[in-house]
Amino acid sequence: MQTNQFFRFAGTAALLCSLQMAAAAADTAIYTIQGSGSASSLVGSKVTTTGVVTKLNNNGFFIQDVTGDGNASTSDGIFVFSTAYTPSVGSLVRVAATVLEFNVGAAGNSGTLNNPLTELGTVTAVTTLGSGYVVAPTDVTLPLSNGDTLERYEGMLVRVMGPLTVQQNYFQARYGQLTIGAGGRHETPTNRYRPGAQAAAMADLQARSRFLLDDGSSAQNRNPTPYQGSNGLPRAGDAVDAITGVLDFGLATSSNLGAGLYRVHPTATPTFSVTNPRPAAPPTVGGNIRVGSMNVLNFFTTFTDGRTASGQTGQGCSMGGVVSASNCRGANNLQEFLRQRSKIVQAIAGLNADAVGLMEVQNNGNTAVQNLIDALNAQLGAGTYAAVAVPSEGAGDDAIRVAMIYKPARLSVVGVPLSDVASINNRPPLAQTFAALNGERFSLFVNHLKSKGSCPAPTDADAAGNVDGGDGQGCWNARRVQQAQQLRRFVAQVQSLGGTNDALVIGDLNAYGQEDPIYDLTSSGFVDQMGRFSALSYSYVFDGGAGRLDHGISSASMSAKIAAAAHWHIDADESLAHDYNLEFKQPACAACAPDPYDGAVPFRASDHDPAVIGLNLYKIIGGTAGRDVLR
């Protein structure tokens, strides 16, 4: 490291000098303890060392060598894991402790096991030698060079140079963490590139450009929520200035089997600025018919406490033919349900679409759908929306289903709804042909392909590291490809029955824009409308990357009739602090910070952004060379 500059009060200089000289003979320098590798060669050894206190956390404090060793490969700082001692920031202290390597994840987490956090534990003494020291932060510029990591700064006071962007705020309310990155907004690599070298290079670059901003506390659900500003600030996509703080390593997910990431505990309050403001209205998409699509994040009218929206008790949800309260998802109770429904109503009302496809609705006939329609119509007017009937083929045996609602004043159903109950589908797609007031028709398909989570055994063909070679497409990719292939067959079947080639496929396909399931469709004559109208089309943020899981894909004939397609960014960029759940955030109490939830606005109604598509369904009449008369 570069030699640290420091300041000490002149009146104590002589005393401090003699104390330092006396202590130095027995001390092991911090940079010697840290070494140049990922783990210390002194692990398990009892040592004494001296450093300046740079940051106090709730479970210990950081110290840094006064001068450093000038070696760029060794860190000059270290974390002291102890709550028995609380020295002041700026104090020069001598610590007697044991060198430890702490795996921040589970024992079987190879990613965190290979990158342990060097720290001092089993502390037996902390002696204050002086005060008034100020350690200058070491500047860090992102992205790091190829092969470089932040390991060499572990435990040190650093200043990560801006400009920086908030990439994710998923764990802001629970853990006080924000994912921060350089180079603008980070995109899921397989959203932009086909799986392969380009996507891998993009993933590597972003990994070298990213870290966690942590609140410096191991406590959960702190009051007030760290970094919380007004009107949703910060949202993913907002900017933040250079960040100064001490660096260590921690989990980047809620699972101790998940990935780890270097994190900065700030010593100065970060300054955020709004560069991705909340959009009050959806993008303008034109056309004479609007189609919407929304994943409503487990809208269940049967709650996990066994009650229902209609007041029944002791109820359950069906999954694979088994009825149990443990199969219920979504709201835990009526209070959460009313908060959830209020948000969803505001979102759908804001979309103002003539037909809306819904995903993650409770599979209880149209009971949950009708409950939502009743709430919508109470706000928008009686009869504004109606439900497409559950097809005679059924909606499968999953706990959730896809559904469709529409405005009878704008569209009329043609024929009966159809469902594809082929065994490959986890949730059968739903199809309905509509006619506009001018008689023009199109067929709408609502889909929800197999999710990337709940991976099978590593030997299974659908495991992430197996079928796709770990190329970023996640688990169950092969199954999603088969479901996309079956979807093409289902579209062809409905086209033959409905007499129209104009098909629009919408929904949560659980595959990013360039992944195999989407490519299967777009290489077979279908057109990706979301990617067509936006350079960065995204509806979901995961692990700090933005990408589109929610799609609008049309048949070739329908493509010419698409005026525009866009996502309404009201969900994916928002903190969970604003959603309907009562867990993992501040409880409602007089002593707590104001609840950021606001049921009068649609923000964080779900974890997916809704999509809206404008259709030019105009009557086209071919004339002749003569004087035609139109009636």
XYZ file of C-alpha atoms in Angstrom:
631
model
C 0.000 0.000 0.000
C 1.020 3.591 -0.293
C 2.309 5.053 2.947
C -0.646 6.378 4.954
C -0.660 10.023 5.913
C -1.794 10.710 9.471
C -2.264 13.500 11.969
C -1.726 13.423 15.720
C -2.030 16.054 18.366
C 1.350 17.721 18.999
C 0.969 17.627 22.776
C 1.052 13.852 22.877
C 3.715 13.269 20.189
C 6.668 12.438 22.478
C 4.635 10.129 24.687
C 3.123 8.333 21.688
C 6.531 7.899 20.094
C 7.938 6.169 23.180
C 4.843 4.000 23.538
C 5.027 2.963 19.912
C 8.690 2.058 20.188
C 8.053 -0.043 23.289
C 5.156 -1.847 21.649
C 6.816 -2.336 18.284
C 9.302 -4.941 19.497
C 6.531 -7.375 20.426
C 4.026 -6.440 17.719
C 3.247 -8.295 14.517
C 2.369 -5.708 11.887
C -1.127 -5.830 10.387
C 0.270 -6.249 6.865
C 2.295 -9.240 8.062
C -0.840 -10.812 9.506
C -2.764 -10.182 6.300
C -0.047 -11.413 3.950
C -0.399 -11.391 0.173
C -2.786 -14.328 -0.226
C -6.487 -14.834 0.435
C -5.702 -16.377 3.852
C -3.195 -15.459 6.540
C -0.169 -17.680 7.146
C -0.578 -16.901 10.857
C -4.094 -18.289 11.246
C -4.528 -19.717 14.738
C -1.579 -17.752 16.123
C -1.843 -15.408 19.096
C -0.480 -11.991 18.151
C -0.335 -8.405 19.264
C -0.583 -5.652 16.708
C -1.013 -1.909 16.621
C -3.254 0.259 14.446
C -5.503 3.279 14.195
C -9.225 2.677 14.690
C -10.938 3.622 11.420
C -14.496 2.340 11.924
C -16.692 0.906 14.667
C -19.339 -1.647 13.745
C -21.861 -3.242 16.060
C -19.774 -6.418 16.310
C -16.239 -5.040 16.363
C -13.942 -2.434 14.855
C -11.376 -1.944 12.104
C -7.773 -0.875 12.667
C -5.126 0.151 10.159
C -1.343 0.374 10.385
C -0.099 3.919 10.834
C 2.370 3.898 7.978
C 1.782 0.715 5.983
C 4.459 -1.327 4.247
C 4.239 0.202 0.793
C 3.431 -3.227 -0.687
C 0.415 -3.086 -3.026
C -0.309 -6.798 -2.549
C -0.762 -6.716 1.234
C -3.497 -5.003 3.191
C -2.666 -2.569 5.982
C -6.033 -2.978 7.747
C -7.857 -5.704 9.664
C -11.157 -6.291 11.493
C -11.179 -6.921 15.251
C -14.137 -9.136 16.107
C -15.140 -8.143 19.634
C -17.967 -6.297 21.389
C -16.104 -6.112 24.701
C -13.996 -3.166 23.558
C -15.240 0.031 21.922
C -12.254 2.306 21.260
C -12.871 5.640 19.609
C -12.279 6.254 15.935
C -8.876 7.885 15.543
C -7.407 6.104 18.551
C -4.107 4.273 18.224
C -4.647 0.889 19.889
C -2.652 -2.234 20.619
C -4.665 -5.442 20.279
C -3.851 -8.868 21.655
C -5.889 -11.535 19.873
C -5.861 -14.680 17.743
C -5.675 -14.612 13.944
C -8.804 -16.125 12.384
C -10.093 -16.812 8.894
C -13.869 -16.388 8.863
C -15.959 -18.027 6.146
C -18.918 -15.685 5.717
C -20.980 -18.473 4.101
C -21.827 -22.049 4.948
C -19.156 -24.717 5.219
C -20.157 -26.095 1.823
C -20.058 -22.692 0.089
C -16.899 -22.989 -2.008
C -17.151 -19.379 -3.244
C -16.923 -17.893 0.248
C -14.666 -20.666 1.589
C -12.024 -19.727 -0.980
C -12.212 -16.078 0.028
C -12.296 -15.996 3.844
C -12.201 -12.794 5.880
C -8.977 -12.381 7.856
C -9.752 -11.001 11.307
C -8.603 -10.865 14.917
C -10.793 -12.769 17.349
C -10.699 -14.121 20.902
C -9.458 -10.691 21.922
C -7.690 -10.619 25.309
C -6.665 -6.974 25.483
C -7.107 -3.649 23.738
C -4.824 -0.844 24.970
C -5.256 2.746 23.838
C -1.902 4.334 23.030
C -3.089 7.710 21.788
C -5.820 9.647 19.989
C -6.337 12.133 17.205
C -5.064 10.009 14.343
C -6.577 10.385 10.882
C -5.833 7.745 8.270
C -6.075 8.881 4.654
C -8.227 6.582 2.512
C -6.646 4.702 -0.375
C -8.279 5.512 -3.709
C -9.778 2.578 -5.603
C -10.961 2.911 -9.198
C -13.348 0.440 -10.811
C -13.326 -1.686 -12.869
C -10.361 -3.542 -11.469
C -7.770 -4.862 -13.887
C -8.125 -8.413 -15.187
C -7.170 -10.873 -12.483
C -7.210 -8.238 -9.751
C -9.528 -8.350 -6.735
C -10.277 -6.136 -3.766
C -8.611 -8.654 -1.431
C -5.482 -6.492 -1.124
C -7.609 -3.703 0.419
C -9.409 -5.975 2.917
C -9.848 -4.163 6.248
C -8.491 -0.876 4.891
C -10.025 2.575 4.660
C -10.681 3.155 0.955
C -12.381 5.694 -1.290
C -14.104 4.067 -4.265
C -14.017 6.706 -6.925
C -17.150 7.791 -8.776
C -19.219 8.085 -10.773
C -21.102 5.105 -9.353
C -24.583 3.690 -9.890
C -26.984 1.890 -7.562
C -27.458 -1.503 -9.215
C -29.765 -3.173 -6.700
C -31.581 -2.348 -3.452
C -33.181 -5.736 -2.747
C -31.535 -6.108 0.688
C -31.700 -2.472 1.722
C -34.516 -2.864 4.247
C -33.402 -6.210 5.697
C -29.613 -5.971 5.762
C -28.926 -2.304 5.065
C -27.150 -3.104 1.803
C -27.073 -1.624 -1.677
C -25.241 -3.083 -4.658
C -23.077 -0.372 -6.208
C -21.219 -0.482 -9.502
C -19.138 1.574 -11.906
C -19.719 1.897 -15.646
C -23.394 2.862 -15.580
C -26.303 0.459 -15.303
C -25.301 -3.210 -15.230
C -27.265 -5.542 -17.480
C -27.717 -9.279 -17.194
C -25.208 -10.493 -19.823
C -27.567 -13.015 -21.462
C -30.117 -10.264 -21.827
C -27.838 -8.585 -24.383
C -25.723 -11.422 -25.784
C -26.284 -15.045 -26.678
C -24.679 -17.308 -24.065
C -20.996 -17.579 -24.894
C -17.819 -15.511 -24.986
C -19.414 -12.048 -25.210
C -21.795 -12.715 -22.334
C -18.951 -14.175 -20.254
C -16.762 -11.135 -20.927
C -19.570 -8.793 -19.916
C -20.160 -10.773 -16.711
C -16.460 -10.628 -15.867
C -16.252 -6.877 -16.449
C -19.276 -6.218 -14.265
C -17.913 -8.475 -11.523
C -14.761 -6.306 -11.466
C -16.911 -3.168 -11.253
C -19.205 -3.988 -8.329
C -19.320 -4.003 -4.523
C -21.804 -3.802 -1.659
C -22.478 -0.643 0.309
C -23.186 -1.958 3.821
C -24.579 -0.130 6.840
C -21.836 -1.458 9.120
C -24.223 -3.473 11.249
C -24.977 -7.179 11.479
C -28.465 -6.364 12.784
C -31.467 -6.861 10.514
C -34.427 -4.549 9.837
C -32.794 -1.497 11.399
C -34.748 1.589 12.323
C -34.643 3.751 10.313
C -33.943 1.837 7.117
C -30.377 2.697 6.063
C -29.926 5.022 3.080
C -33.667 5.529 2.701
C -34.626 8.828 1.118
C -37.848 10.429 -0.028
C -39.909 9.289 -3.017
C -38.176 5.927 -3.297
C -34.600 7.238 -3.321
C -32.370 5.457 -4.010
C -33.828 3.395 -6.841
C -31.694 1.061 -8.910
C -30.247 3.277 -11.622
C -29.748 6.267 -9.336
C -26.273 7.773 -8.979
C -24.004 8.045 -5.951
C -20.790 9.975 -5.414
C -17.470 8.430 -4.452
C -17.873 6.253 -1.351
C -15.414 6.293 1.534
C -15.312 3.517 4.105
C -13.578 0.354 5.254
C -13.617 -2.739 3.089
C -14.378 -6.339 3.962
C -16.153 -9.339 2.476
C -19.663 -10.642 3.116
C -22.664 -12.460 1.700
C -24.444 -10.826 -1.217
C -27.635 -12.881 -0.802
C -29.910 -14.028 2.022
C -28.574 -17.580 1.739
C -25.326 -18.703 3.366
C -24.889 -20.895 0.286
C -25.045 -17.850 -1.980
C -22.397 -15.631 -3.481
C -20.173 -13.286 -1.533
C -19.052 -9.805 -2.489
C -16.634 -7.215 -1.173
C -18.419 -4.519 0.777
C -17.711 -1.030 2.025
C -18.842 0.155 5.468
C -19.012 3.928 4.971
C -17.261 6.364 7.258
C -18.936 9.306 5.521
C -22.611 9.473 4.506
C -22.962 8.700 0.777
C -24.731 11.265 -1.384
C -27.338 9.882 -3.792
C -28.892 11.719 -6.711
C -31.993 10.883 -8.723
C -31.034 9.752 -12.216
C -33.795 7.143 -12.527
C -36.881 8.898 -11.138
C -40.120 7.110 -10.431
C -42.273 7.120 -13.594
C -45.724 8.398 -12.705
C -47.288 6.920 -15.853
C -46.380 4.092 -18.209
C -44.540 4.894 -21.440
C -46.645 6.003 -24.390
C -47.055 3.107 -26.803
C -49.678 4.450 -29.234
C -52.090 2.295 -31.200
C -55.820 1.874 -30.721
C -55.605 -1.187 -28.449
C -53.376 -1.558 -25.385
C -52.233 -4.928 -24.018
C -50.667 -5.274 -20.586
C -48.769 -8.031 -18.828
C -48.029 -8.258 -15.111
C -46.575 -10.789 -12.729
C -48.595 -10.063 -9.576
C -46.190 -11.866 -7.210
C -48.414 -14.554 -5.719
C -51.810 -12.892 -5.511
C -53.595 -15.350 -3.238
C -56.981 -14.917 -1.603
C -56.105 -17.777 0.756
C -53.406 -16.681 3.158
C -50.568 -18.526 4.823
C -52.381 -18.208 8.175
C -55.223 -20.388 6.817
C -57.707 -17.550 6.468
C -59.260 -16.261 3.254
C -60.223 -12.870 1.905
C -63.881 -13.821 2.424
C -63.334 -14.547 6.129
C -63.054 -18.336 6.157
C -60.591 -19.979 8.536
C -58.659 -23.223 8.449
C -58.288 -23.145 4.680
C -55.430 -24.220 2.415
C -54.156 -24.015 -1.146
C -53.941 -26.801 -3.692
C -50.599 -27.937 -5.057
C -50.344 -31.183 -6.997
C -53.737 -32.210 -5.662
C -52.722 -31.646 -2.023
C -54.585 -28.918 -0.108
C -52.601 -27.337 2.711
C -51.947 -23.894 4.182
C -48.259 -24.583 3.574
C -48.988 -24.491 -0.178
C -50.246 -20.921 0.068
C -47.999 -18.086 -1.059
C -48.222 -14.336 -1.020
C -49.918 -12.499 1.834
C -49.550 -13.938 5.330
C -52.836 -12.464 6.515
C -55.649 -10.093 5.615
C -53.638 -7.001 6.529
C -50.891 -7.886 4.072
C -53.422 -8.921 1.433
C -55.171 -5.550 1.493
C -51.815 -3.804 1.181
C -50.863 -6.095 -1.711
C -54.134 -5.690 -3.581
C -54.081 -1.922 -3.249
C -50.683 -1.754 -4.979
C -51.707 -4.123 -7.769
C -54.930 -2.187 -8.409
C -52.962 1.046 -8.775
C -50.566 -0.647 -11.200
C -53.228 -2.211 -13.429
C -55.323 0.956 -13.369
C -52.226 2.911 -14.395
C -51.527 0.544 -17.290
C -55.031 1.282 -18.605
C -54.758 -1.738 -20.890
C -57.701 -3.235 -22.775
C -56.477 -6.764 -22.015
C -54.056 -7.768 -19.280
C -52.260 -11.065 -18.809
C -51.585 -12.007 -15.186
C -49.028 -14.426 -13.743
C -48.767 -15.883 -10.235
C -52.467 -15.799 -9.443
C -53.771 -18.400 -6.993
C -55.030 -21.451 -8.851
C -58.508 -21.473 -7.314
C -60.676 -21.079 -10.386
C -61.410 -17.399 -10.930
C -61.904 -16.638 -7.237
C -58.658 -14.692 -6.828
C -59.029 -13.066 -10.256
C -62.580 -11.943 -9.507
C -61.488 -10.482 -6.173
C -58.937 -8.364 -8.041
C -61.506 -7.358 -10.680
C -63.969 -6.301 -7.997
C -61.327 -4.042 -6.451
C -60.390 -2.643 -9.872
C -63.988 -1.939 -10.830
C -64.655 -0.312 -7.455
C -62.011 2.243 -8.386
C -62.535 2.501 -12.159
C -66.261 1.957 -12.444
C -68.626 -1.015 -12.561
C -67.973 -3.396 -15.419
C -64.663 -1.851 -16.466
C -62.887 -5.220 -16.349
C -64.089 -8.807 -16.688
C -62.293 -12.133 -16.412
C -61.588 -14.554 -19.209
C -63.129 -17.848 -18.156
C -61.034 -20.765 -16.943
C -60.706 -23.083 -19.975
C -62.439 -26.444 -19.958
C -59.010 -28.082 -20.102
C -58.278 -26.593 -16.682
C -55.335 -24.602 -15.345
C -53.026 -27.394 -14.213
C -52.250 -28.461 -10.662
C -49.610 -25.893 -9.694
C -50.433 -23.578 -6.796
C -50.345 -20.626 -9.206
C -51.792 -20.100 -12.664
C -51.899 -17.543 -15.451
C -55.053 -15.525 -16.026
C -56.453 -12.845 -18.278
C -58.741 -9.870 -17.752
C -60.131 -7.460 -20.351
C -62.390 -4.458 -20.902
C -65.724 -5.593 -22.403
C -66.348 -2.069 -23.644
C -63.212 -2.268 -25.766
C -62.842 -5.924 -26.689
C -65.092 -8.911 -27.160
C -64.050 -12.531 -26.797
C -64.118 -14.697 -29.900
C -64.676 -18.368 -29.271
C -63.674 -20.040 -26.031
C -60.473 -19.693 -24.040
C -57.971 -22.495 -24.548
C -55.337 -23.970 -22.278
C -52.385 -26.165 -23.159
C -52.150 -28.878 -20.503
C -49.236 -30.710 -22.159
C -47.164 -32.445 -19.480
C -44.066 -30.379 -20.268
C -45.810 -27.208 -19.034
C -45.520 -26.389 -15.341
C -48.318 -23.845 -15.706
C -50.525 -24.265 -18.779
C -50.491 -21.278 -21.165
C -53.819 -19.515 -21.630
C -55.082 -18.294 -25.018
C -58.025 -16.106 -25.950
C -58.905 -14.523 -29.297
C -60.301 -10.985 -29.075
C -62.101 -8.704 -31.510
C -61.795 -4.940 -31.366
C -64.840 -2.729 -31.930
C -63.948 -2.494 -35.622
C -63.919 -6.283 -35.937
C -60.142 -6.698 -36.174
C -58.945 -9.768 -34.311
C -55.840 -11.009 -32.539
C -55.046 -13.953 -30.274
C -53.423 -13.321 -26.899
C -51.297 -15.946 -25.135
C -50.359 -15.636 -21.448
C -47.424 -17.720 -20.274
C -45.291 -18.451 -17.239
C -42.385 -20.781 -17.993
C -40.421 -22.773 -15.427
C -38.410 -20.558 -13.060
C -34.629 -20.651 -12.678
C -34.798 -21.459 -8.959
C -35.115 -24.649 -6.901
C -32.403 -26.360 -8.911
C -32.407 -30.138 -9.342
C -29.563 -32.444 -8.351
C -26.201 -31.554 -9.966
C -26.393 -34.719 -12.083
C -29.769 -33.741 -13.533
C -29.781 -32.566 -17.157
C -31.567 -29.405 -16.023
C -28.958 -28.386 -13.426
C -27.293 -25.045 -14.157
C -23.762 -26.361 -14.499
C -24.817 -29.290 -16.620
C -27.058 -28.444 -19.511
C -25.692 -24.954 -20.187
C -22.111 -25.407 -19.052
C -22.563 -22.648 -16.495
C -23.140 -20.020 -19.190
C -25.519 -17.898 -17.141
C -28.889 -19.293 -18.203
C -29.569 -20.893 -14.835
C -31.345 -24.089 -13.889
C -34.166 -25.680 -15.883
C -32.999 -24.088 -19.129
C -33.580 -27.288 -21.132
C -37.099 -27.543 -19.768
C -37.857 -23.934 -20.667
C -36.642 -24.605 -24.211
C -39.032 -27.541 -24.454
C -41.820 -25.344 -23.114
C -41.035 -22.706 -25.746
C -41.187 -25.369 -28.437
C -44.532 -26.558 -27.095
C -45.731 -22.948 -27.000
C -45.054 -22.644 -30.731
C -47.178 -25.721 -31.329
C -49.949 -24.299 -29.151
C -49.903 -20.982 -31.014
C -50.210 -22.827 -34.333
C -53.133 -24.813 -32.945
C -54.993 -21.681 -31.811
C -54.246 -19.935 -35.111
C -55.829 -22.788 -36.999
C -58.916 -22.705 -34.776
C -59.335 -18.940 -34.550
C -58.679 -18.086 -38.163
C -56.124 -15.345 -37.392
C -52.360 -15.419 -37.733
C -51.995 -12.383 -35.490
C -50.662 -13.854 -32.235
C -49.162 -11.993 -29.290
C -47.288 -13.981 -26.644
C -46.903 -12.209 -23.294
C -45.817 -13.175 -19.819
C -42.988 -14.135 -17.519
C -40.901 -16.558 -19.572
C -38.169 -16.771 -16.917
C -35.528 -16.375 -19.627
C -33.577 -13.248 -20.501
C -33.661 -11.644 -23.919
C -30.928 -13.712 -25.621
C -31.326 -17.022 -23.813
C -32.224 -20.287 -25.513
C -36.025 -20.283 -24.897
C -36.394 -16.796 -26.393
C -34.030 -17.654 -29.221
C -36.138 -20.717 -29.988
C -39.101 -18.423 -30.597
C -37.321 -15.591 -32.415
C -35.426 -17.986 -34.696
C -38.751 -19.562 -35.674
C -40.442 -16.475 -37.076
C -41.579 -14.744 -33.879
C -40.465 -11.171 -33.121
C -39.210 -9.892 -29.754
C -41.119 -6.643 -29.419
C -39.623 -5.514 -26.090
C -36.073 -5.721 -27.448
C -37.209 -4.165 -30.725
C -38.213 -0.896 -29.066
C -35.586 -0.528 -26.322
C -31.805 -0.820 -26.247
C -31.928 -1.764 -22.545
C -35.209 -3.588 -22.113
C -35.558 -4.889 -18.575
C -38.300 -5.922 -16.150
C -36.326 -7.604 -13.387
C -33.189 -6.971 -11.339
C -31.222 -9.911 -9.960
C -27.727 -9.970 -8.452
C -27.278 -6.355 -9.554
C -28.081 -7.008 -13.218
C -31.146 -5.703 -15.082
C -32.828 -7.836 -17.748
C -36.209 -8.751 -19.166
C -37.965 -11.888 -18.027
C -41.327 -10.414 -19.006
C -41.818 -10.454 -22.727
C -44.001 -9.394 -25.600
C -43.308 -11.651 -28.585
C -45.489 -11.584 -31.654
C -46.056 -13.633 -34.754
C -44.534 -12.162 -37.916
C -47.915 -10.974 -39.206
C -48.669 -9.290 -35.887
C -45.320 -7.498 -35.749
C -46.311 -4.950 -38.374
C -49.283 -4.005 -36.180
C -47.216 -3.301 -33.032
C -47.004 0.458 -32.499
C -44.583 0.221 -29.553
C -43.769 -1.932 -26.526
C -42.209 -0.980 -23.185
C -41.880 -1.863 -19.528
C -43.229 0.436 -16.837
C -40.392 0.590 -14.297
C -42.411 0.726 -11.087
C -41.212 -2.476 -9.416
C -37.793 -3.882 -10.293
C -35.898 -0.693 -9.366
C -37.725 -0.225 -6.057
C -36.643 -1.285 -2.580
C -38.581 -4.016 -0.790
C -39.163 -1.417 1.906
C -42.047 -0.176 -0.246
C -43.867 -3.496 -0.788
C -46.848 -4.947 1.071
C -44.958 -7.389 3.284
C -44.595 -6.648 6.966
C -41.526 -8.835 7.527
C -37.896 -7.879 6.885
C -38.518 -4.167 7.384
C -39.623 -1.718 10.023
C -42.756 -2.808 11.913
C -45.651 -0.416 12.317
C -45.046 1.255 15.681
C -44.954 4.773 17.066
C -41.202 4.636 17.741
C -40.289 3.379 14.295
C -39.473 5.328 11.175
C -42.466 6.075 8.940
C -43.567 3.049 6.948
C -42.446 3.726 3.358
C -45.366 1.643 2.074
C -47.976 3.749 0.284
C -50.986 1.905 -1.106
C -52.034 4.916 -3.171
C -49.087 4.490 -5.539
C -48.144 1.435 -7.615
C -44.446 1.314 -6.761
C -43.205 -2.141 -5.703
C -46.562 -3.779 -6.425
C -44.489 -6.764 -7.541
C -40.885 -7.762 -8.152
C -41.402 -7.642 -11.946
C -42.128 -4.526 -13.985
C -45.368 -4.736 -15.981
C -45.255 -4.513 -19.769
C -47.515 -2.512 -22.055
C -47.865 -2.943 -25.818
C -49.708 -0.718 -28.287
C -51.516 -2.395 -31.187
C -52.523 -0.787 -34.464
C -55.651 -2.850 -35.026
C -57.123 -0.665 -37.710
C -59.504 -1.810 -40.392
C -57.656 -1.838 -43.711
C -59.707 -1.828 -46.897
C -58.016 -2.379 -50.217
C -59.265 -0.012 -52.884
C -59.235 -0.242 -56.647
C -58.108 2.111 -59.394
C -61.698 3.326 -59.724
C -63.913 5.628 -57.659
C -64.612 3.350 -54.682
C -67.487 4.102 -52.330
C -67.108 3.230 -48.620
C -70.149 2.772 -46.417
